[in-house]
Amino acid sequence: EVQLVESGGGLVQPGASLKLSCVASGFTFSDYWMSWVRQTPGKTMEWIGDIKYDGSYTNYAPSLKNRFTISRDNAKSTLYLQMSNVRSEDTATYYCTRGTTVLDFWGPGTMVTVSS
Amino acid sequence: DVVMTQTPVSLSVSLGGQVSVSCRSSQSLVHNNGNTYLSWFLQKPGQSPQLLIYKVSNRFSGISDRFSGSGSGTDFTLKISRVEPDDLGVYYCGQGTQWPWTFGGGTKLELK
């Protein structure tokens, strides 16, 4: 059974950094592109970016490219999202998803709240 | 970015009834490789989105044949027949043809 479990969310102050993790199981992690998607409190879905199966290539939403970094550790079957200089508009639930052109499995999400 | 416009915003349906959700993209979703990466997702209350349909009309593993997708180019439709209580929630379309992925605003399916 494919499972994706995110962690690392919480309350964070504006301007701070935060690193989210997603542990994958039930499939060969190193065979798949992986993506991050977030959902705002108003339920708007926003794609953050993705990473190639071997970690050699990443794509980002242009508005987030300078502050967010996606990486992976295939030995640990773990996907990461490094967020820097966070803003109130980054408040959202962050989902780890499998795939790139088709997002077939989603984790339960981890909530990030940016507030002073 | 490709803008995805979903209609209606909400739908009321009786159990056993049939509904359709429309999704229109601002640009053609036909990829250079000939595939059209239009997906439909259902987000049930308190849960993460789940994939229902991918590449316009392909049902994902374990998805009932009561769900069907159709369309081409810029106009797409999700049909749900014989609606059951477990179908209630918010439906989203999303495109993976052009980076960045973009999603529709969602259609909330409620019981009449």
XYZ file of C-alpha atoms in Angstrom, chain A residues 14-108:
95
model
C 7.289 35.584 9.505
C 10.785 35.600 8.043
C 11.721 32.255 9.556
C 12.693 29.017 7.824
C 11.015 25.641 7.997
C 11.750 22.238 6.525
C 8.973 19.798 5.767
C 9.543 16.087 5.279
C 7.541 13.362 3.573
C 8.320 9.719 4.210
C 7.194 7.353 1.478
C 6.484 3.651 1.695
C 4.797 0.923 -0.295
C 6.566 1.667 -3.592
C 10.066 2.144 -4.972
C 10.564 5.801 -4.122
C 13.576 6.233 -6.389
C 11.472 5.328 -9.452
C 9.103 8.284 -9.172
C 9.004 12.007 -9.619
C 7.536 13.633 -6.521
C 5.678 16.901 -6.033
C 4.535 19.315 -3.351
C 1.118 20.972 -3.466
C -0.370 23.310 -0.897
C -3.937 24.252 -0.043
C -4.749 27.597 1.498
C -7.298 28.059 4.279
C -9.682 29.245 1.571
C -9.181 25.838 -0.133
C -7.258 27.127 -3.154
C -4.858 24.483 -4.441
C -1.390 25.670 -5.464
C 1.343 23.551 -6.996
C 4.733 24.270 -5.426
C 7.089 22.180 -7.513
C 8.441 18.758 -8.300
C 11.650 16.788 -8.401
C 12.918 14.111 -10.735
C 13.261 10.552 -9.445
C 17.044 10.842 -9.063
C 16.962 14.360 -7.666
C 18.795 15.804 -10.658
C 16.062 18.179 -11.795
C 13.502 20.374 -10.104
C 10.692 22.636 -11.246
C 9.052 25.342 -9.177
C 6.086 27.633 -9.355
C 7.661 30.928 -10.449
C 6.252 32.832 -7.485
C 7.932 30.454 -5.010
C 11.160 29.603 -6.754
C 13.375 31.970 -4.800
C 12.201 30.893 -1.358
C 11.331 27.191 -1.595
C 13.681 24.288 -2.330
C 12.677 20.699 -2.998
C 15.098 17.859 -2.379
C 15.013 14.134 -1.732
C 16.964 11.355 -0.103
C 16.236 8.156 -1.977
C 18.130 6.059 0.566
C 15.630 7.223 3.186
C 12.597 7.351 0.834
C 12.085 10.898 1.972
C 11.065 14.061 0.173
C 11.812 17.506 1.587
C 10.556 21.035 1.207
C 12.800 23.773 2.560
C 10.888 26.998 3.066
C 12.722 30.241 3.772
C 11.649 33.779 4.612
C 8.088 32.569 5.138
C 5.185 34.985 4.840
C 1.619 35.010 6.084
C 0.447 33.937 2.634
C 2.423 30.704 3.047
C -0.122 29.610 5.651
C -1.555 26.420 4.198
C -1.732 22.670 4.392
C 1.218 21.176 2.530
C 0.774 17.905 0.657
C 3.389 15.543 -0.645
C 2.225 13.812 -3.819
C 3.599 11.112 -6.075
C 4.129 11.885 -9.718
C 4.538 14.878 -11.995
C 2.039 14.935 -14.872
C -0.325 12.714 -12.886
C -0.506 13.118 -9.095
C -1.783 9.721 -8.064
C -1.200 9.507 -4.317
C -1.342 12.250 -1.717
C -0.290 12.331 1.894
C -2.622 13.554 4.667
